[in-house]
Amino acid sequence: METQPHWDDYAYFAAVARHGGIARAAEASGVSTATLSRRMRAFETRLGRRLFLHGSAGYALTSDGRQLYEKAQKMEVAATEIARWHTEATGPVCVRISAGSWTATDLAEHASAYWSPNATWLPEFVYCDLSLDIARREVDIGIRNTRPDQPWLAGQQIGHVDYAAYATSPEVIGWIGPAHGSVETPSAQWIKRHHSPEIVTKANTPHLAVALARAGIGRVVLPLFIGERMNGLTRVSDPIAELRSEQWLVSHHEGRHEKPVRAALDAIAGYLRQRDPLP
C-alpha cells in the first residue's frame, strides 16, 4: 500500500495554507472543494501529522503545518525553476512582470523600445496594484515604489516618478476619488486627505477615473509620464512634491541570474532610466 504523499499533495497543501481555507484554495488550484478536502485529510494521514486546526479555526496551521509550509514554498520555487529550464529548450522563456496600473500600461505601450520578438525572453505583463509574491515566483520582476527589505529580494533604483493633477480644463474643480473597497494607491490617498469634500464621483480603477476625467467630471492625479500624453487632459497643477516616489526594479536574488530574467532586467532598466532619470 502506498503511504508516501504525491508531489501534487504538497502543492495543494501549500495552496490551502496560503489562502487560509479550502474554498479559495480549490478555486486557485482548479479542483473541487470536496476533492481538496479529501486530499488534505488523506495527506495528514499519510504524513502522520496534524497540519490544520480543524473546527472553529477552519484551516489554520498547526506548528507542524507551519514548518511544512516553509518547506513546501521551496518546492514551489524549485518547480518553477524546472518549468523554466524545460521551456528554455523549446523557445523564448516567459518572464512575468508586475507593476502598478500606469507603469504596466506604459511598459505595454512601449514594449518595442526595449524588447523584440527575436529576444530570448517573452514579456508577460501582470497588472496589480498589490505586490505579488516574487519569493514564490508568482512574478519574476516587480516594479515597486520602495526599496525591497526582504533578504531574498534584490533591487536596483532606476529613477523616480512625479505626479500632478489633470483635468479637461482648469475650470474643472471637482475631484474623482477611490471607490469603496478599491486598492488605495498613494495618489488616491492624497486626494482623500486634501480634497475629500470636493470629490464628486468615485471609481475603483485608475483607468475608470481617467475616463471620468476626460468626460469633464473631475480631476485626477496621474504620473507625468502618462498625464503629459493623455489625450483630452491638461495639467492643472505643479508636480505634487508629497507624491514623488522612487522607482525600484525588484527580482528574486537568485532568479535574477537566470539568463532570460537578467536580459529582461537590463532591458527594462534601460528604458525606465531613460524615461524617469534619477536627479
PDB file of C-alpha atoms in Angstrom:
ATOM      1  CA  MET A   1       0.000   0.000   0.000  1.00  0.00           C
ATOM      2  CA  GLU A   2       1.363   3.425  -0.987  1.00  0.00           C
ATOM      3  CA  THR A   3       1.989   5.626   2.045  1.00  0.00           C
ATOM      4  CA  GLN A   4       4.092   8.477   0.651  1.00  0.00           C
ATOM      5  CA  PRO A   5       2.164  11.588  -0.468  1.00  0.00           C
ATOM      6  CA  HIS A   6       2.201  12.583  -4.127  1.00  0.00           C
ATOM      7  CA  TRP A   7       4.138  15.686  -5.148  1.00  0.00           C
ATOM      8  CA  ASP A   8       0.919  17.485  -6.041  1.00  0.00           C
ATOM      9  CA  ASP A   9      -0.355  16.902  -2.479  1.00  0.00           C
ATOM     10  CA  TYR A  10       2.342  19.283  -1.282  1.00  0.00           C
ATOM     11  CA  ALA A  11       1.220  21.845  -3.872  1.00  0.00           C
ATOM     12  CA  TYR A  12      -2.401  21.515  -2.747  1.00  0.00           C
ATOM     13  CA  PHE A  13      -1.336  21.824   0.882  1.00  0.00           C
ATOM     14  CA  ALA A  14       0.634  24.992   0.083  1.00  0.00           C
ATOM     15  CA  ALA A  15      -2.428  26.464  -1.635  1.00  0.00           C
ATOM     16  CA  VAL A  16      -4.645  25.790   1.401  1.00  0.00           C
ATOM     17  CA  ALA A  17      -2.020  27.253   3.747  1.00  0.00           C
ATOM     18  CA  ARG A  18      -1.560  30.315   1.559  1.00  0.00           C
ATOM     19  CA  HIS A  19      -5.293  31.036   1.136  1.00  0.00           C
ATOM     20  CA  GLY A  20      -6.260  30.079   4.685  1.00  0.00           C
ATOM     21  CA  GLY A  21      -9.075  27.776   3.656  1.00  0.00           C
ATOM     22  CA  ILE A  22     -10.372  25.149   1.256  1.00  0.00           C
ATOM     23  CA  ALA A  23     -12.760  27.205  -0.890  1.00  0.00           C
ATOM     24  CA  ARG A  24     -10.279  29.804  -2.179  1.00  0.00           C
ATOM     25  CA  ALA A  25      -7.500  27.225  -2.472  1.00  0.00           C
ATOM     26  CA  ALA A  26      -9.758  24.947  -4.531  1.00  0.00           C
ATOM     27  CA  GLU A  27     -10.644  27.801  -6.883  1.00  0.00           C
ATOM     28  CA  ALA A  28      -6.973  28.727  -7.320  1.00  0.00           C
ATOM     29  CA  SER A  29      -5.968  25.080  -7.854  1.00  0.00           C
ATOM     30  CA  GLY A  30      -8.762  24.190 -10.264  1.00  0.00           C
ATOM     31  CA  VAL A  31     -10.241  21.339  -8.192  1.00  0.00           C
ATOM     32  CA  SER A  32     -13.494  20.964  -6.284  1.00  0.00           C
ATOM     33  CA  THR A  33     -13.697  21.792  -2.591  1.00  0.00           C
ATOM     34  CA  ALA A  34     -14.781  18.210  -1.855  1.00  0.00           C
ATOM     35  CA  THR A  35     -11.768  16.788  -3.691  1.00  0.00           C
ATOM     36  CA  LEU A  36      -9.345  19.155  -1.997  1.00  0.00           C
ATOM     37  CA  SER A  37     -10.816  18.496   1.458  1.00  0.00           C
ATOM     38  CA  ARG A  38     -10.498  14.745   0.896  1.00  0.00           C
ATOM     39  CA  ARG A  39      -6.924  15.112  -0.370  1.00  0.00           C
ATOM     40  CA  MET A  40      -5.929  17.123   2.706  1.00  0.00           C
ATOM     41  CA  ARG A  41      -7.394  14.553   5.111  1.00  0.00           C
ATOM     42  CA  ALA A  42      -5.526  11.770   3.299  1.00  0.00           C
ATOM     43  CA  PHE A  43      -2.388  13.930   3.240  1.00  0.00           C
ATOM     44  CA  GLU A  44      -2.399  14.325   7.021  1.00  0.00           C
ATOM     45  CA  THR A  45      -3.000  10.590   7.431  1.00  0.00           C
ATOM     46  CA  ARG A  46      -0.090   9.664   5.170  1.00  0.00           C
ATOM     47  CA  LEU A  47       2.268  12.058   6.933  1.00  0.00           C
ATOM     48  CA  GLY A  48       1.037  11.016  10.370  1.00  0.00           C
ATOM     49  CA  ARG A  49       0.971  14.658  11.491  1.00  0.00           C
ATOM     50  CA  ARG A  50      -1.746  17.150  12.282  1.00  0.00           C
ATOM     51  CA  LEU A  51      -1.287  20.051   9.876  1.00  0.00           C
ATOM     52  CA  PHE A  52      -4.512  22.003  10.423  1.00  0.00           C
ATOM     53  CA  LEU A  53      -6.507  23.057  13.466  1.00  0.00           C
ATOM     54  CA  HIS A  54      -9.843  21.598  12.437  1.00  0.00           C
ATOM     55  CA  GLY A  55     -13.048  23.014  13.859  1.00  0.00           C
ATOM     56  CA  SER A  56     -13.827  26.659  14.540  1.00  0.00           C
ATOM     57  CA  ALA A  57     -10.282  27.595  13.486  1.00  0.00           C
ATOM     58  CA  GLY A  58     -11.019  26.271   9.994  1.00  0.00           C
ATOM     59  CA  TYR A  59      -7.743  25.521   8.249  1.00  0.00           C
ATOM     60  CA  ALA A  60      -5.347  27.431  10.494  1.00  0.00           C
ATOM     61  CA  LEU A  61      -1.919  25.805  10.533  1.00  0.00           C
ATOM     62  CA  THR A  62      -0.517  23.872  13.462  1.00  0.00           C
ATOM     63  CA  SER A  63       3.166  24.122  14.363  1.00  0.00           C
ATOM     64  CA  ASP A  64       3.891  21.136  12.094  1.00  0.00           C
ATOM     65  CA  GLY A  65       1.794  22.754   9.384  1.00  0.00           C
ATOM     66  CA  ARG A  66       3.791  25.970   9.519  1.00  0.00           C
ATOM     67  CA  GLN A  67       7.069  24.073   9.307  1.00  0.00           C
ATOM     68  CA  LEU A  68       5.858  22.080   6.320  1.00  0.00           C
ATOM     69  CA  TYR A  69       4.551  25.217   4.597  1.00  0.00           C
ATOM     70  CA  GLU A  70       8.035  26.747   4.740  1.00  0.00           C
ATOM     71  CA  LYS A  71       9.429  23.631   3.050  1.00  0.00           C
ATOM     72  CA  ALA A  72       6.581  23.457   0.518  1.00  0.00           C
ATOM     73  CA  GLN A  73       7.267  27.028  -0.594  1.00  0.00           C
ATOM     74  CA  LYS A  74      10.805  25.978  -1.504  1.00  0.00           C
ATOM     75  CA  MET A  75       9.332  23.115  -3.539  1.00  0.00           C
ATOM     76  CA  GLU A  76       7.156  25.614  -5.421  1.00  0.00           C
ATOM     77  CA  VAL A  77      10.201  27.708  -6.300  1.00  0.00           C
ATOM     78  CA  ALA A  78      12.034  24.584  -7.478  1.00  0.00           C
ATOM     79  CA  ALA A  79       9.046  23.548  -9.608  1.00  0.00           C
ATOM     80  CA  THR A  80       9.005  26.984 -11.251  1.00  0.00           C
ATOM     81  CA  GLU A  81      12.724  26.746 -11.993  1.00  0.00           C
ATOM     82  CA  ILE A  82      12.296  23.270 -13.501  1.00  0.00           C
ATOM     83  CA  ALA A  83       9.456  24.515 -15.720  1.00  0.00           C
ATOM     84  CA  ARG A  84      11.643  27.415 -16.858  1.00  0.00           C
ATOM     85  CA  TRP A  85      14.553  25.055 -17.576  1.00  0.00           C
ATOM     86  CA  HIS A  86      12.235  22.925 -19.712  1.00  0.00           C
ATOM     87  CA  THR A  87      10.902  25.953 -21.581  1.00  0.00           C
ATOM     88  CA  GLU A  88      14.397  27.222 -22.393  1.00  0.00           C
ATOM     89  CA  ALA A  89      14.894  24.222 -24.652  1.00  0.00           C
ATOM     90  CA  THR A  90      11.776  24.955 -26.695  1.00  0.00           C
ATOM     91  CA  GLY A  91      11.855  28.711 -27.249  1.00  0.00           C
ATOM     92  CA  PRO A  92      11.863  32.130 -25.570  1.00  0.00           C
ATOM     93  CA  VAL A  93      11.273  31.987 -21.826  1.00  0.00           C
ATOM     94  CA  CYS A  94       8.268  33.840 -20.428  1.00  0.00           C
ATOM     95  CA  VAL A  95       9.270  36.481 -17.859  1.00  0.00           C
ATOM     96  CA  ARG A  96       6.393  37.689 -15.674  1.00  0.00           C
ATOM     97  CA  ILE A  97       6.485  41.414 -14.939  1.00  0.00           C
ATOM     98  CA  SER A  98       4.205  43.124 -12.418  1.00  0.00           C
ATOM     99  CA  ALA A  99       3.694  46.838 -11.913  1.00  0.00           C
ATOM    100  CA  GLY A 100       1.052  49.328 -10.907  1.00  0.00           C
ATOM    101  CA  SER A 101      -1.609  50.370 -13.350  1.00  0.00           C
ATOM    102  CA  TRP A 102       0.138  53.194 -15.181  1.00  0.00           C
ATOM    103  CA  THR A 103       3.625  51.710 -15.217  1.00  0.00           C
ATOM    104  CA  ALA A 104       2.211  48.441 -16.594  1.00  0.00           C
ATOM    105  CA  THR A 105       0.304  50.400 -19.242  1.00  0.00           C
ATOM    106  CA  ASP A 106       3.397  52.369 -20.228  1.00  0.00           C
ATOM    107  CA  LEU A 107       5.566  49.248 -20.434  1.00  0.00           C
ATOM    108  CA  ALA A 108       2.990  47.533 -22.641  1.00  0.00           C
ATOM    109  CA  GLU A 109       2.569  50.527 -24.955  1.00  0.00           C
ATOM    110  CA  HIS A 110       6.328  50.964 -25.369  1.00  0.00           C
ATOM    111  CA  ALA A 111       7.384  47.311 -25.418  1.00  0.00           C
ATOM    112  CA  SER A 112       9.140  47.770 -28.762  1.00  0.00           C
ATOM    113  CA  ALA A 113      11.520  50.251 -27.103  1.00  0.00           C
ATOM    114  CA  TYR A 114      13.154  47.506 -25.022  1.00  0.00           C
ATOM    115  CA  TRP A 115      12.020  44.165 -26.475  1.00  0.00           C
ATOM    116  CA  SER A 116      11.804  42.484 -29.887  1.00  0.00           C
ATOM    117  CA  PRO A 117      10.243  39.166 -30.983  1.00  0.00           C
ATOM    118  CA  ASN A 118      13.684  37.610 -31.531  1.00  0.00           C
ATOM    119  CA  ALA A 119      14.719  38.182 -27.891  1.00  0.00           C
ATOM    120  CA  THR A 120      15.497  35.226 -25.634  1.00  0.00           C
ATOM    121  CA  TRP A 121      12.661  36.206 -23.307  1.00  0.00           C
ATOM    122  CA  LEU A 122       8.957  36.812 -23.728  1.00  0.00           C
ATOM    123  CA  PRO A 123       7.292  39.508 -21.592  1.00  0.00           C
ATOM    124  CA  GLU A 124       4.145  38.572 -19.689  1.00  0.00           C
ATOM    125  CA  PHE A 125       2.590  41.651 -18.109  1.00  0.00           C
ATOM    126  CA  VAL A 126       0.724  41.301 -14.824  1.00  0.00           C
ATOM    127  CA  TYR A 127      -1.087  44.441 -13.746  1.00  0.00           C
ATOM    128  CA  CYS A 128      -1.513  44.617  -9.996  1.00  0.00           C
ATOM    129  CA  ASP A 129      -1.600  47.481  -7.508  1.00  0.00           C
ATOM    130  CA  LEU A 130      -0.701  44.928  -4.842  1.00  0.00           C
ATOM    131  CA  SER A 131       2.755  43.413  -4.587  1.00  0.00           C
ATOM    132  CA  LEU A 132       2.663  39.880  -5.960  1.00  0.00           C
ATOM    133  CA  ASP A 133       4.992  37.366  -4.345  1.00  0.00           C
ATOM    134  CA  ILE A 134       8.406  37.398  -6.007  1.00  0.00           C
ATOM    135  CA  ALA A 135       9.763  34.986  -3.379  1.00  0.00           C
ATOM    136  CA  ARG A 136       7.424  32.242  -4.653  1.00  0.00           C
ATOM    137  CA  ARG A 137       7.999  33.395  -8.244  1.00  0.00           C
ATOM    138  CA  GLU A 138       4.394  34.467  -8.857  1.00  0.00           C
ATOM    139  CA  VAL A 139       6.235  37.087 -10.862  1.00  0.00           C
ATOM    140  CA  ASP A 140       9.879  37.355 -11.910  1.00  0.00           C
ATOM    141  CA  ILE A 141      10.231  41.128 -11.926  1.00  0.00           C
ATOM    142  CA  GLY A 142       8.315  43.708  -9.918  1.00  0.00           C
ATOM    143  CA  ILE A 143       8.423  47.462 -10.359  1.00  0.00           C
ATOM    144  CA  ARG A 144       7.918  48.998  -6.917  1.00  0.00           C
ATOM    145  CA  ASN A 145       7.995  52.420  -5.287  1.00  0.00           C
ATOM    146  CA  THR A 146      10.130  51.351  -2.303  1.00  0.00           C
ATOM    147  CA  ARG A 147      13.392  49.523  -1.743  1.00  0.00           C
ATOM    148  CA  PRO A 148      12.802  45.813  -1.026  1.00  0.00           C
ATOM    149  CA  ASP A 149      13.552  44.889   2.588  1.00  0.00           C
ATOM    150  CA  GLN A 150      13.349  41.096   2.385  1.00  0.00           C
ATOM    151  CA  PRO A 151      16.772  39.403   2.235  1.00  0.00           C
ATOM    152  CA  TRP A 152      15.719  37.106  -0.627  1.00  0.00           C
ATOM    153  CA  LEU A 153      14.918  40.048  -2.927  1.00  0.00           C
ATOM    154  CA  ALA A 154      17.319  42.159  -4.938  1.00  0.00           C
ATOM    155  CA  GLY A 155      16.534  45.701  -6.030  1.00  0.00           C
ATOM    156  CA  GLN A 156      18.039  48.474  -8.087  1.00  0.00           C
ATOM    157  CA  GLN A 157      16.754  52.027  -8.071  1.00  0.00           C
ATOM    158  CA  ILE A 158      16.134  53.118 -11.631  1.00  0.00           C
ATOM    159  CA  GLY A 159      14.559  56.534 -11.275  1.00  0.00           C
ATOM    160  CA  HIS A 160      11.730  58.458  -9.704  1.00  0.00           C
ATOM    161  CA  VAL A 161       8.153  59.336 -10.661  1.00  0.00           C
ATOM    162  CA  ASP A 162       6.439  62.717 -10.292  1.00  0.00           C
ATOM    163  CA  TYR A 163       2.668  63.227 -10.155  1.00  0.00           C
ATOM    164  CA  ALA A 164       0.323  66.114 -10.918  1.00  0.00           C
ATOM    165  CA  ALA A 165      -3.397  66.838 -11.229  1.00  0.00           C
ATOM    166  CA  TYR A 166      -5.073  66.636 -14.642  1.00  0.00           C
ATOM    167  CA  ALA A 167      -8.486  67.663 -15.975  1.00  0.00           C
ATOM    168  CA  THR A 168     -10.129  68.773 -19.211  1.00  0.00           C
ATOM    169  CA  SER A 169      -9.536  72.391 -18.148  1.00  0.00           C
ATOM    170  CA  PRO A 170      -8.538  74.428 -15.075  1.00  0.00           C
ATOM    171  CA  GLU A 171     -12.203  75.349 -14.633  1.00  0.00           C
ATOM    172  CA  VAL A 172     -12.955  71.789 -13.504  1.00  0.00           C
ATOM    173  CA  ILE A 173     -12.704  71.926  -9.701  1.00  0.00           C
ATOM    174  CA  GLY A 174     -14.248  68.628  -8.512  1.00  0.00           C
ATOM    175  CA  TRP A 175     -12.192  65.513  -7.860  1.00  0.00           C
ATOM    176  CA  ILE A 176     -12.574  61.829  -8.669  1.00  0.00           C
ATOM    177  CA  GLY A 177     -11.901  59.709  -5.596  1.00  0.00           C
ATOM    178  CA  PRO A 178     -11.304  55.996  -4.947  1.00  0.00           C
ATOM    179  CA  ALA A 179     -14.383  53.772  -4.724  1.00  0.00           C
ATOM    180  CA  HIS A 180     -15.114  51.870  -1.521  1.00  0.00           C
ATOM    181  CA  GLY A 181     -13.111  48.652  -1.323  1.00  0.00           C
ATOM    182  CA  SER A 182     -10.678  49.545  -4.099  1.00  0.00           C
ATOM    183  CA  VAL A 183      -6.913  49.463  -3.644  1.00  0.00           C
ATOM    184  CA  GLU A 184      -5.943  52.926  -2.456  1.00  0.00           C
ATOM    185  CA  THR A 185      -2.773  53.987  -4.192  1.00  0.00           C
ATOM    186  CA  PRO A 186      -0.703  56.848  -2.734  1.00  0.00           C
ATOM    187  CA  SER A 187      -2.321  59.253  -5.213  1.00  0.00           C
ATOM    188  CA  ALA A 188      -5.829  58.120  -4.189  1.00  0.00           C
ATOM    189  CA  GLN A 189      -4.934  58.568  -0.525  1.00  0.00           C
ATOM    190  CA  TRP A 190      -3.618  62.053  -1.307  1.00  0.00           C
ATOM    191  CA  ILE A 191      -6.928  63.040  -2.926  1.00  0.00           C
ATOM    192  CA  LYS A 192      -8.831  61.820   0.142  1.00  0.00           C
ATOM    193  CA  ARG A 193      -6.535  63.708   2.524  1.00  0.00           C
ATOM    194  CA  HIS A 194      -6.545  67.025   0.686  1.00  0.00           C
ATOM    195  CA  HIS A 195      -9.755  67.124  -1.378  1.00  0.00           C
ATOM    196  CA  SER A 196     -12.273  64.814   0.267  1.00  0.00           C
ATOM    197  CA  PRO A 197     -15.065  67.482   0.433  1.00  0.00           C
ATOM    198  CA  GLU A 198     -14.577  68.176  -3.307  1.00  0.00           C
ATOM    199  CA  ILE A 199     -14.947  64.567  -4.502  1.00  0.00           C
ATOM    200  CA  VAL A 200     -17.828  64.496  -6.986  1.00  0.00           C
ATOM    201  CA  THR A 201     -17.651  60.845  -8.046  1.00  0.00           C
ATOM    202  CA  LYS A 202     -15.571  57.722  -7.463  1.00  0.00           C
ATOM    203  CA  ALA A 203     -14.011  54.869  -9.441  1.00  0.00           C
ATOM    204  CA  ASN A 204     -12.406  51.588  -8.439  1.00  0.00           C
ATOM    205  CA  THR A 205      -9.678  51.562 -11.112  1.00  0.00           C
ATOM    206  CA  PRO A 206      -7.329  54.289 -12.370  1.00  0.00           C
ATOM    207  CA  HIS A 207      -8.495  53.777 -15.962  1.00  0.00           C
ATOM    208  CA  LEU A 208     -12.125  54.395 -14.998  1.00  0.00           C
ATOM    209  CA  ALA A 209     -11.081  57.518 -13.117  1.00  0.00           C
ATOM    210  CA  VAL A 210      -9.323  58.804 -16.244  1.00  0.00           C
ATOM    211  CA  ALA A 211     -12.421  58.087 -18.352  1.00  0.00           C
ATOM    212  CA  LEU A 212     -14.472  60.211 -15.946  1.00  0.00           C
ATOM    213  CA  ALA A 213     -11.861  62.975 -16.022  1.00  0.00           C
ATOM    214  CA  ARG A 214     -11.829  63.001 -19.821  1.00  0.00           C
ATOM    215  CA  ALA A 215     -15.612  63.365 -19.698  1.00  0.00           C
ATOM    216  CA  GLY A 216     -15.102  66.597 -17.735  1.00  0.00           C
ATOM    217  CA  ILE A 217     -16.463  65.205 -14.453  1.00  0.00           C
ATOM    218  CA  GLY A 218     -13.490  65.961 -12.233  1.00  0.00           C
ATOM    219  CA  ARG A 219      -9.749  65.998 -11.659  1.00  0.00           C
ATOM    220  CA  VAL A 220      -7.414  63.010 -11.354  1.00  0.00           C
ATOM    221  CA  VAL A 221      -3.832  62.590 -10.225  1.00  0.00           C
ATOM    222  CA  LEU A 222      -1.537  60.925 -12.752  1.00  0.00           C
ATOM    223  CA  PRO A 223       2.177  60.266 -13.116  1.00  0.00           C
ATOM    224  CA  LEU A 224       3.680  62.789 -15.514  1.00  0.00           C
ATOM    225  CA  PHE A 225       4.832  60.071 -17.906  1.00  0.00           C
ATOM    226  CA  ILE A 226       1.156  59.229 -18.527  1.00  0.00           C
ATOM    227  CA  GLY A 227      -0.597  62.537 -17.934  1.00  0.00           C
ATOM    228  CA  GLU A 228       1.568  64.574 -20.291  1.00  0.00           C
ATOM    229  CA  ARG A 229       0.462  62.461 -23.259  1.00  0.00           C
ATOM    230  CA  MET A 230      -3.133  61.711 -22.239  1.00  0.00           C
ATOM    231  CA  ASN A 231      -5.452  62.993 -24.963  1.00  0.00           C
ATOM    232  CA  GLY A 232      -8.194  65.251 -23.668  1.00  0.00           C
ATOM    233  CA  LEU A 233      -6.479  66.129 -20.391  1.00  0.00           C
ATOM    234  CA  THR A 234      -4.270  69.031 -19.406  1.00  0.00           C
ATOM    235  CA  ARG A 235      -2.087  69.521 -16.345  1.00  0.00           C
ATOM    236  CA  VAL A 236      -3.810  71.764 -13.801  1.00  0.00           C
ATOM    237  CA  SER A 237      -1.211  71.718 -11.018  1.00  0.00           C
ATOM    238  CA  ASP A 238       2.509  71.754 -10.438  1.00  0.00           C
ATOM    239  CA  PRO A 239       4.136  68.390  -9.661  1.00  0.00           C
ATOM    240  CA  ILE A 240       2.965  67.292  -6.220  1.00  0.00           C
ATOM    241  CA  ALA A 241       6.090  67.068  -4.061  1.00  0.00           C
ATOM    242  CA  GLU A 242       4.349  64.874  -1.491  1.00  0.00           C
ATOM    243  CA  LEU A 243       3.757  62.172  -4.106  1.00  0.00           C
ATOM    244  CA  ARG A 244       7.211  61.989  -5.706  1.00  0.00           C
ATOM    245  CA  SER A 245       8.280  58.348  -5.378  1.00  0.00           C
ATOM    246  CA  GLU A 246      11.310  56.249  -6.036  1.00  0.00           C
ATOM    247  CA  GLN A 247      11.165  53.516  -8.635  1.00  0.00           C
ATOM    248  CA  TRP A 248      12.800  50.168  -7.962  1.00  0.00           C
ATOM    249  CA  LEU A 249      13.262  47.140 -10.170  1.00  0.00           C
ATOM    250  CA  VAL A 250      12.897  44.113  -7.887  1.00  0.00           C
ATOM    251  CA  SER A 251      13.627  40.438  -8.512  1.00  0.00           C
ATOM    252  CA  HIS A 252      14.474  37.248  -6.635  1.00  0.00           C
ATOM    253  CA  HIS A 253      18.113  37.392  -5.558  1.00  0.00           C
ATOM    254  CA  GLU A 254      18.833  34.033  -7.225  1.00  0.00           C
ATOM    255  CA  GLY A 255      16.339  34.265 -10.084  1.00  0.00           C
ATOM    256  CA  ARG A 256      17.930  37.500 -11.331  1.00  0.00           C
ATOM    257  CA  HIS A 257      20.936  35.485 -12.542  1.00  0.00           C
ATOM    258  CA  GLU A 258      18.835  33.349 -14.905  1.00  0.00           C
ATOM    259  CA  LYS A 259      19.656  34.478 -18.433  1.00  0.00           C
ATOM    260  CA  PRO A 260      16.102  35.398 -19.550  1.00  0.00           C
ATOM    261  CA  VAL A 261      15.386  37.299 -16.322  1.00  0.00           C
ATOM    262  CA  ARG A 262      18.761  39.058 -16.490  1.00  0.00           C
ATOM    263  CA  ALA A 263      18.087  40.111 -20.083  1.00  0.00           C
ATOM    264  CA  ALA A 264      14.643  41.417 -19.137  1.00  0.00           C
ATOM    265  CA  LEU A 265      16.003  43.309 -16.112  1.00  0.00           C
ATOM    266  CA  ASP A 266      18.672  45.022 -18.194  1.00  0.00           C
ATOM    267  CA  ALA A 267      16.258  45.927 -20.987  1.00  0.00           C
ATOM    268  CA  ILE A 268      13.522  47.315 -18.721  1.00  0.00           C
ATOM    269  CA  ALA A 269      16.020  49.168 -16.534  1.00  0.00           C
ATOM    270  CA  GLY A 270      17.473  50.878 -19.596  1.00  0.00           C
ATOM    271  CA  TYR A 271      14.034  52.003 -20.767  1.00  0.00           C
ATOM    272  CA  LEU A 272      12.877  53.271 -17.369  1.00  0.00           C
ATOM    273  CA  ARG A 273      16.135  55.099 -16.654  1.00  0.00           C
ATOM    274  CA  GLN A 274      15.687  56.978 -19.904  1.00  0.00           C
ATOM    275  CA  ARG A 275      12.034  57.737 -19.141  1.00  0.00           C
ATOM    276  CA  ASP A 276      12.458  58.753 -15.480  1.00  0.00           C
ATOM    277  CA  PRO A 277      16.135  59.589 -14.848  1.00  0.00           C
ATOM    278  CA  LEU A 278      17.466  59.952 -11.321  1.00  0.00           C
ATOM    279  CA  PRO A 279      18.024  63.571 -10.244  1.00  0.00           C
TER     280      PRO A 279
END
